[in-house]
Each structure stands twice: as structure tokens, then as C-alpha cells.
Short mmCIF file of C-alpha atoms in Angstrom, two decimals:
data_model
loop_
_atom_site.label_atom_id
_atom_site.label_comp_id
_atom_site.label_asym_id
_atom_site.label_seq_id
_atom_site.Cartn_x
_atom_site.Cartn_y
_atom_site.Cartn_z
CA UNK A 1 18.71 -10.56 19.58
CA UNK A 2 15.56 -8.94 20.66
CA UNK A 3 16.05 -6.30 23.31
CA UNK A 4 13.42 -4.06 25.51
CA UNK A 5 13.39 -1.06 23.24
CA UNK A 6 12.96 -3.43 20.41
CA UNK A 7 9.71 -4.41 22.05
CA UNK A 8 8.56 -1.29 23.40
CA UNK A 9 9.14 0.26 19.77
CA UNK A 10 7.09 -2.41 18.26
CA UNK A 11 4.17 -2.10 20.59
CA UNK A 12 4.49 2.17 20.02
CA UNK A 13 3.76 0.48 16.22
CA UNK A 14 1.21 -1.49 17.19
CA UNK A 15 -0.65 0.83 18.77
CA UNK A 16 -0.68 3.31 16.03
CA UNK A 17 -1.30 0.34 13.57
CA UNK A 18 -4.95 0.29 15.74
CA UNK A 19 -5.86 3.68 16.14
CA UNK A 20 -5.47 4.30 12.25
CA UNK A 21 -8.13 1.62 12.10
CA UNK A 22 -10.43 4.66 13.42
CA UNK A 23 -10.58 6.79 10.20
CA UNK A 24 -11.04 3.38 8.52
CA UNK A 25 -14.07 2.17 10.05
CA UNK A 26 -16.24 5.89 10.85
CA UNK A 27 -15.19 6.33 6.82
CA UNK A 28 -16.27 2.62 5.92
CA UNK A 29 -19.19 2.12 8.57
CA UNK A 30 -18.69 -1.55 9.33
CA UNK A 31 -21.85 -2.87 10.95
CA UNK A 32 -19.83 -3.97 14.05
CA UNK A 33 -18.39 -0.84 14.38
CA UNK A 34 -19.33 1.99 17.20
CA UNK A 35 -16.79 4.29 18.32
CA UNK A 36 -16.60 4.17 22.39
CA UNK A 37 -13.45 4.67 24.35
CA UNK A 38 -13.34 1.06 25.10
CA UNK A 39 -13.21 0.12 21.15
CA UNK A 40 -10.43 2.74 20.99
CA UNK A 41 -8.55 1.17 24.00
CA UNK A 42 -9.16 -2.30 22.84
CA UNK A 43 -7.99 -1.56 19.15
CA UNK A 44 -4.47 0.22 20.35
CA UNK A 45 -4.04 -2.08 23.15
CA UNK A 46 -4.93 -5.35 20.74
CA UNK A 47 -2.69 -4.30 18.27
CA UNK A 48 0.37 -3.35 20.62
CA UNK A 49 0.30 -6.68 22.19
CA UNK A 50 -0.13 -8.69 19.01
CA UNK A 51 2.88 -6.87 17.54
CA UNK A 52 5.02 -7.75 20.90
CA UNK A 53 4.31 -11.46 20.44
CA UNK A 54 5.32 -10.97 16.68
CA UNK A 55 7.95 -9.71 17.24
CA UNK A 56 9.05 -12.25 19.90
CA UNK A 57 8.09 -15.13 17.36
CA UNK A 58 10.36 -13.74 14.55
CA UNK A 59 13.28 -13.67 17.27
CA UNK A 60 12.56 -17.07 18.06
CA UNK A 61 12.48 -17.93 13.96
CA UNK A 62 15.79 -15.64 13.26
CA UNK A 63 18.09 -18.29 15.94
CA UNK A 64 17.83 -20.09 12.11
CA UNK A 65 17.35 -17.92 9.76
CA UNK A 66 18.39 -14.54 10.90
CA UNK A 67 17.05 -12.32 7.94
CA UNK A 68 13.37 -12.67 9.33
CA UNK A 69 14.38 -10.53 12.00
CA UNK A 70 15.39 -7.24 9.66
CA UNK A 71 12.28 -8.62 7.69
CA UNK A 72 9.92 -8.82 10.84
CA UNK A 73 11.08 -4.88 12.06
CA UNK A 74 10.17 -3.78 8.23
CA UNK A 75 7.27 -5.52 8.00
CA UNK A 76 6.26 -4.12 11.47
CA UNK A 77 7.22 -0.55 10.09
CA UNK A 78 5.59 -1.03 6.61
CA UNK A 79 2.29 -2.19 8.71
CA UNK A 80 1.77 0.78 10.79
CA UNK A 81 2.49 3.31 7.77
CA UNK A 82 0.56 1.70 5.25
CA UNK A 83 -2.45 2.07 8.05
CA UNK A 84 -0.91 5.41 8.61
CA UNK A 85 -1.51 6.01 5.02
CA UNK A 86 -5.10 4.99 5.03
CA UNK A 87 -6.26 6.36 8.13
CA UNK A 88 -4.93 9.61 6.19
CA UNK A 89 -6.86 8.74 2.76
CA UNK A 90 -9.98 7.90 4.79
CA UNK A 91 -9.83 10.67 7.03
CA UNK A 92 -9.89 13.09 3.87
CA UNK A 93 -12.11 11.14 1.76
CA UNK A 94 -15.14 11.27 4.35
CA UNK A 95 -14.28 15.09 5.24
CA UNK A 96 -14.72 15.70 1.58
CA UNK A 97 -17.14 13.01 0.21
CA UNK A 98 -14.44 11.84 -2.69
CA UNK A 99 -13.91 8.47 -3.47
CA UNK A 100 -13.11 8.77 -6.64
CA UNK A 101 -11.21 10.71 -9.97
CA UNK A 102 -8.13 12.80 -9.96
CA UNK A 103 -8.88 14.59 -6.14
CA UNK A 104 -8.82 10.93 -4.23
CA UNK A 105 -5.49 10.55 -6.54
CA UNK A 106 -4.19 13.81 -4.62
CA UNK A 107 -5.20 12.73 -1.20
CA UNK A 108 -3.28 9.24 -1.82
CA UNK A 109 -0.11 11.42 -3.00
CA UNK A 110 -0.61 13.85 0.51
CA UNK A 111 -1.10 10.66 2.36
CA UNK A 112 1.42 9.16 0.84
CA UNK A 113 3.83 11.57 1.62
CA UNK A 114 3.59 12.17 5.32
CA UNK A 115 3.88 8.06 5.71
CA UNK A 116 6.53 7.60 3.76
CA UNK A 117 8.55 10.45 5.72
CA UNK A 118 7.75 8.55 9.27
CA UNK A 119 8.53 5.65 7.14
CA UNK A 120 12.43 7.00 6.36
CA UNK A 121 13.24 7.37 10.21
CA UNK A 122 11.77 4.12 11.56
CA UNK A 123 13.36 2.17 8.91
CA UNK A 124 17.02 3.92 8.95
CA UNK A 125 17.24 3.77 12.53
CA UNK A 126 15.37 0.65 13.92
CA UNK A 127 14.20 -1.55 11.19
CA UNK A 128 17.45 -1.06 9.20
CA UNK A 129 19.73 0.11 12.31
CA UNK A 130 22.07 2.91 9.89
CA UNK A 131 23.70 4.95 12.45
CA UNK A 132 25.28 6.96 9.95
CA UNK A 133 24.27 10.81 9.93
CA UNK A 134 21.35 11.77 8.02
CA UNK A 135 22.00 12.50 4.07
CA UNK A 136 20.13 14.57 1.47
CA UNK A 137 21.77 11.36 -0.88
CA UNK A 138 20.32 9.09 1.14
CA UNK A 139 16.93 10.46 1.49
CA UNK A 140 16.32 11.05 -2.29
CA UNK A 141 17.38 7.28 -3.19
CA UNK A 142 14.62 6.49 -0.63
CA UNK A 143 12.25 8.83 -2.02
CA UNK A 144 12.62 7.48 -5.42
CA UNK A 145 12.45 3.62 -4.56
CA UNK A 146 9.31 4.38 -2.70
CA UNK A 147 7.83 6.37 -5.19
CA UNK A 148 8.03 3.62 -7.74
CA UNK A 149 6.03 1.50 -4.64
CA UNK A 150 3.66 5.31 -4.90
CA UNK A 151 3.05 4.26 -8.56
CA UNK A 152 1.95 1.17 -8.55
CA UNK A 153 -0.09 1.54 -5.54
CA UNK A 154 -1.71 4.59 -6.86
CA UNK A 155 -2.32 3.40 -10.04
CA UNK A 156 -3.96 0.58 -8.84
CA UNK A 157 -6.65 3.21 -6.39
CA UNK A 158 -7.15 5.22 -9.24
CA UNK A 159 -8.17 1.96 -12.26
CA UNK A 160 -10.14 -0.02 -9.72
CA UNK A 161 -12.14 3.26 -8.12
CA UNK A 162 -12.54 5.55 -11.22
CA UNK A 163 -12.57 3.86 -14.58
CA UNK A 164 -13.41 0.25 -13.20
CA UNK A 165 -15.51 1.79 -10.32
CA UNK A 166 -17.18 -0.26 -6.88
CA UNK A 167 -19.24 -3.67 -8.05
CA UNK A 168 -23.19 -3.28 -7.05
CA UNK A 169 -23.36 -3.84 -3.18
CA UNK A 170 -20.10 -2.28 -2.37
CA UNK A 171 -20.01 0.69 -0.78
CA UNK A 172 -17.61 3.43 -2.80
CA UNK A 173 -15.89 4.11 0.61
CA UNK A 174 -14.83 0.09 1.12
CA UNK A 175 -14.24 -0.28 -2.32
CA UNK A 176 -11.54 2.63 -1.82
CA UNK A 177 -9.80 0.42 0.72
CA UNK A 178 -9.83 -2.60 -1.06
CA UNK A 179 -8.24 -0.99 -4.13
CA UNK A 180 -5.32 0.66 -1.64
CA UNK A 181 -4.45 -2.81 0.00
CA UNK A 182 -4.39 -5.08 -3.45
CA UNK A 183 -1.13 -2.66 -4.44
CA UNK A 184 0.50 -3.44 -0.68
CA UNK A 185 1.88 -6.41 -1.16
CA UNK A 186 3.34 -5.59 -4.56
CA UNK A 187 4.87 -2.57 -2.73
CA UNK A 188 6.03 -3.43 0.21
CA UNK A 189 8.65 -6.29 -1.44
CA UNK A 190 9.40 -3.94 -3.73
CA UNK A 191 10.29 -0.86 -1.09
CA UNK A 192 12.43 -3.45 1.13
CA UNK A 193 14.55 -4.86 -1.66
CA UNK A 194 14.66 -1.71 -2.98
CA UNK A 195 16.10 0.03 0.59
CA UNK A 196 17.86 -3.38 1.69
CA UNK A 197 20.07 -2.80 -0.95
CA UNK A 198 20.14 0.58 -2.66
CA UNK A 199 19.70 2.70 0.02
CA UNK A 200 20.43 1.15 3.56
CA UNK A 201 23.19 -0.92 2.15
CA UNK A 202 25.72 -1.70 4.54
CA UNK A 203 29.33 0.22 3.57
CA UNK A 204 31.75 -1.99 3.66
CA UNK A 205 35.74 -1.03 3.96
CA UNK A 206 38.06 -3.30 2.32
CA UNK A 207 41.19 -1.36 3.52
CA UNK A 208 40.48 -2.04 6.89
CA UNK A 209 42.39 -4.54 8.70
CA UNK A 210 40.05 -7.79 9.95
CA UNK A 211 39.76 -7.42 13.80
CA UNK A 212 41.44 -10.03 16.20
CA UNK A 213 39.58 -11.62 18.73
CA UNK A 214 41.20 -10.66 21.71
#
């Protein structure tokens, strides 16, 4: 089921996935964290491989169940731009010292944005394999299933970082990032239902005649 571009397209992911880990950790200042070229190698290189043997593993799973391999190519999609989307948050939260209020809400829209337009290729074409040409339809049920997946993830920055605010000992910075990934989950089933079957739905032709086996 798997072939080479499959995996090559998935490690391209999985690279990305680590770099975006960057922004995360100069915004966040982990104590284990120092920014050399070998952490930067070892966090794109990590990544890519881990997301090759993923991938493999879900090809091994879908022999039996064969939706975990649409599942696995979302998931591996959804990972990359929801890290895509935070390296983007973090990057403008520590350019601008915000973490909080109504300007960290329009960072997480501009972040949003540019992921979930990288988001609308990878999934059409690889994770979802339409070959169909592209649609201004198309894109604007995609747009508005995501958005609702904006919402809720949004929402969720905005209650836990501004009126609920970082506990004592929590930085406002990591407190930002754990607020973004408690909406993911939620999110992420929501946007692949929501595209599985409202907007990459396969078309189906009843007039057509069944093909013979030749």
C-alpha cells in the first residue's frame, strides 16, 4: 500500500514537524534546551525518521483494517501543521512579548491561517488522494469545517491564557502552549470527519456500468 513517495512525503513532514519545535523551545526556554546546529539536525532528522517508521507501522496495521492508513497520512498532516501553527504563534508571541488578551487571539487566527492553507493541499492530494481539479466549492467547505476546529481551539487559548490566566510557577509563554494543544485533539477528529466526508468525499457515479475483470 505504502509506496516511496509515501515515505519520502512523510519524512518532508517529519522534518518540518521538528524544526517548528525551534520557535517552541527559544519562546518557552526549556532548561534542556540550547540552540546548536546539532540540536537542529537532530530534531529534523529525529522527527523524519520517527514519522517513516509510523508510517510503515500503520501500513503494516491497514493489511486489517485499512482505514488507519487514510487516518495515519491525516494524522501525519494534522501533526506537522498544528506544529506549523505553533511555531507561528510562538514565533510572534516572543517577537512581541504577548501572551495574552485579544492580540495573542490575532496571532492564533494569522497562524491559523497560513497552516490551515498548507493543510488544504497535503490533505487533498496525499492524505486524502482527490485528483480532481482544484475548486473555489471545495476550498470554502474546507475553510468552514476547519474554522469550526479554529473556534474551539481558539477559544480554548484565549479562556485558559486571559480570563483563567498561567497557575503560579508556570511561565505565561508554556502556559500559551499548553492551552493551544488541550483544543488539538478535540479538533483534529473533528477536521477529519468533517473533510472525510463533507469535503473530500469520494463522488460516486451510479450510471456507470460496473467494470469487468478482464
Amino acid at each position: 500500500m505504502a509506496t516511496k513517495k509515501d515515505y519520502f512525503l512523510v519524512f518532508i513532514l517529519g522534518v518540518g514537524f521538528g524544526l517548528f519545535f525551534i520557535p517552541i523551545f527559544e519562546n518557552i526556554q526549556p532548561a534542556f534546551w540550547r540552540i546548536s546546529f546539532f540540536s537542529i539536525i537532530g530534531l529534523a532528522i529525529g522527527f523524519g525518521l520517527f514519522a517513516i517508521f509510523s508510517l510503515g507501522v500503520a501500513g503494516f496495521l491497514a493489511r486489517w483494517m485499512p482505514s488507519i492508513w487514510q487516518f495515519a497520512k491525516y494524522a501525519a498532516v494534522g501533526s506537522f501543521n498544528s506544529f506549523l501553527d505553533l511555531g507561528i504563534l510562538n514565533f510572534l508571541s516572543a517577537i512581541f512579548g504577548i501572551y495574552h488578551g485579544l492580540w495573542l487571539a490575532f496571532f492564533n487566527v494569522i497562524s491559523f491561517s497560513i497552516a490551515v492553507t498548507n493543510s488544504y493541499f497535503w490533505n487533498k492530494y496525499w492524505a486524502f488522494e482527490q485528483r480532481n481539479k482544484l475548486r473555489a466549492s471545495e476550498y470554502w467547505y474546507f475553510i468552514s469545517v476547519t474554522f469550526i476546529g479554529a473556534l474551539i481551539n481558539t477559544a480554548i487559548v484565549y479562556i485558559l491564557t486571559t480570563l483563567i490566566g498561567s497557575p503560579g510557577g508556570i511561565s505565561p509563554a508554556f502556559w500559551e502552549n499548553v492551552a493551544k494543544l488541550i483544543g488539538v485533539p478535540v479538533a483534529i477528529l473533528w477536521n477529519f470527519f468533517g473533510y472525510k466526508f463533507f469535503v473530500f468525499k469520494p463522488k460516486f457515479h451510479s450510471m456507470d456500468p460496473p467494470a469487468i475483470a478482464s
